[in-house]
Amino acid sequence: MLTQLGERIKLARRRRKLSTLVVSQRAGISRTTVYKVEAGEPGVTLGTYLRVLATLGLDGDLDAVASDDKVGRTLQDHGLLSTSASKKRLKAPSPPSDAKNPLRERS
């Protein structure tokens, strides 16, 4: 995924007709780091990726990451339904107080 991200960043830079030198200067990073970002190297910090994206005007794209967590919402809704459904269930009647409890220790 990082390799693909790097490729997309590289294409975005080229579409804007920006050199790696210009991007590195505007992002405040070395030119070598720009090459690493474009290669999708995992050792590059997320902050550096963000700087490059901001330089290219693409930093708003990060707002979309996990903004609509469909799986999480489904799990949350299921959990909420399970909780409310369990509250509506009738409790099992408790045994009479004089009934013998087989789990109780005998003295």
XYZ file of C-alpha atoms in Angstrom:
107
model
C 0.000 0.000 0.000
C 2.863 2.371 0.780
C 4.414 1.684 -2.610
C 1.126 2.530 -4.294
C 0.781 5.663 -2.172
C 4.295 6.711 -3.143
C 3.466 6.206 -6.810
C 0.343 8.349 -6.488
C 2.336 11.086 -4.753
C 4.963 10.934 -7.499
C 2.268 11.229 -10.188
C 0.687 14.165 -8.355
C 4.061 15.928 -8.217
C 4.667 15.332 -11.916
C 1.177 16.524 -12.868
C 1.933 19.757 -11.066
C 5.248 19.954 -12.926
C 7.168 20.250 -9.662
C 10.681 18.917 -9.280
C 11.764 16.883 -6.297
C 14.001 19.817 -5.358
C 11.052 22.239 -5.231
C 8.912 19.789 -3.244
C 11.746 19.127 -0.795
C 12.318 22.847 -0.250
C 8.632 23.608 0.252
C 8.145 20.617 2.551
C 11.303 21.363 4.524
C 12.816 17.945 3.908
C 15.736 16.608 1.917
C 15.442 15.622 -1.699
C 16.445 12.093 -0.714
C 13.449 11.959 1.620
C 11.145 12.961 -1.241
C 12.536 10.023 -3.221
C 11.859 7.751 -0.242
C 8.272 9.022 0.044
C 7.722 8.423 -3.653
C 9.164 4.922 -3.266
C 6.765 4.232 -0.387
C 9.505 3.400 2.085
C 7.990 2.427 5.452
C 10.765 4.100 7.458
C 9.532 7.557 6.462
C 7.381 9.127 9.164
C 3.717 9.829 8.658
C 4.485 13.478 9.350
C 6.824 13.547 6.380
C 4.197 12.023 4.124
C 1.801 14.699 5.385
C 4.311 17.481 4.627
C 4.683 16.266 1.059
C 0.924 15.891 0.652
C 0.428 19.421 2.007
C 3.022 20.752 -0.410
C 1.060 19.167 -3.257
C -2.256 20.447 -1.880
C -3.445 16.933 -1.077
C -3.386 17.058 2.718
C -7.187 17.248 2.814
C -7.257 13.686 1.493
C -6.164 12.493 4.937
C -9.434 13.782 6.354
C -11.130 10.941 4.498
C -9.094 8.256 6.267
C -11.389 6.404 8.677
C -13.933 9.229 8.535
C -16.710 6.844 7.551
C -15.847 3.729 9.524
C -18.587 1.481 8.164
C -17.317 -1.657 9.880
C -16.895 0.123 13.205
C -20.354 1.675 12.975
C -21.885 -1.699 12.157
C -20.145 -3.282 15.121
C -21.201 -0.392 17.338
C -24.810 -0.614 16.158
C -24.794 -4.367 16.713
C -23.406 -3.835 20.196
C -26.044 -1.220 20.939
C -28.795 -3.487 19.670
C -27.456 -6.399 21.673
C -27.321 -4.265 24.813
C -30.839 -2.912 24.421
C -32.158 -6.335 23.437
C -30.577 -7.948 26.470
C -32.169 -5.338 28.733
C -35.571 -6.232 27.303
C -35.104 -9.937 27.913
C -36.755 -11.343 30.968
C -34.397 -12.404 33.672
C -34.417 -16.058 34.614
C -36.272 -16.527 37.854
C -33.969 -16.915 40.810
C -34.289 -20.108 42.819
C -36.202 -19.922 46.091
C -34.015 -18.944 49.011
C -34.619 -22.254 50.778
C -33.587 -24.364 47.746
C -30.371 -26.267 48.031
C -27.499 -24.864 45.992
C -25.232 -27.683 44.751
C -22.395 -25.216 44.271
C -22.507 -23.968 47.851
C -19.882 -25.377 50.193
C -21.183 -27.659 52.868
C -20.048 -27.035 56.371
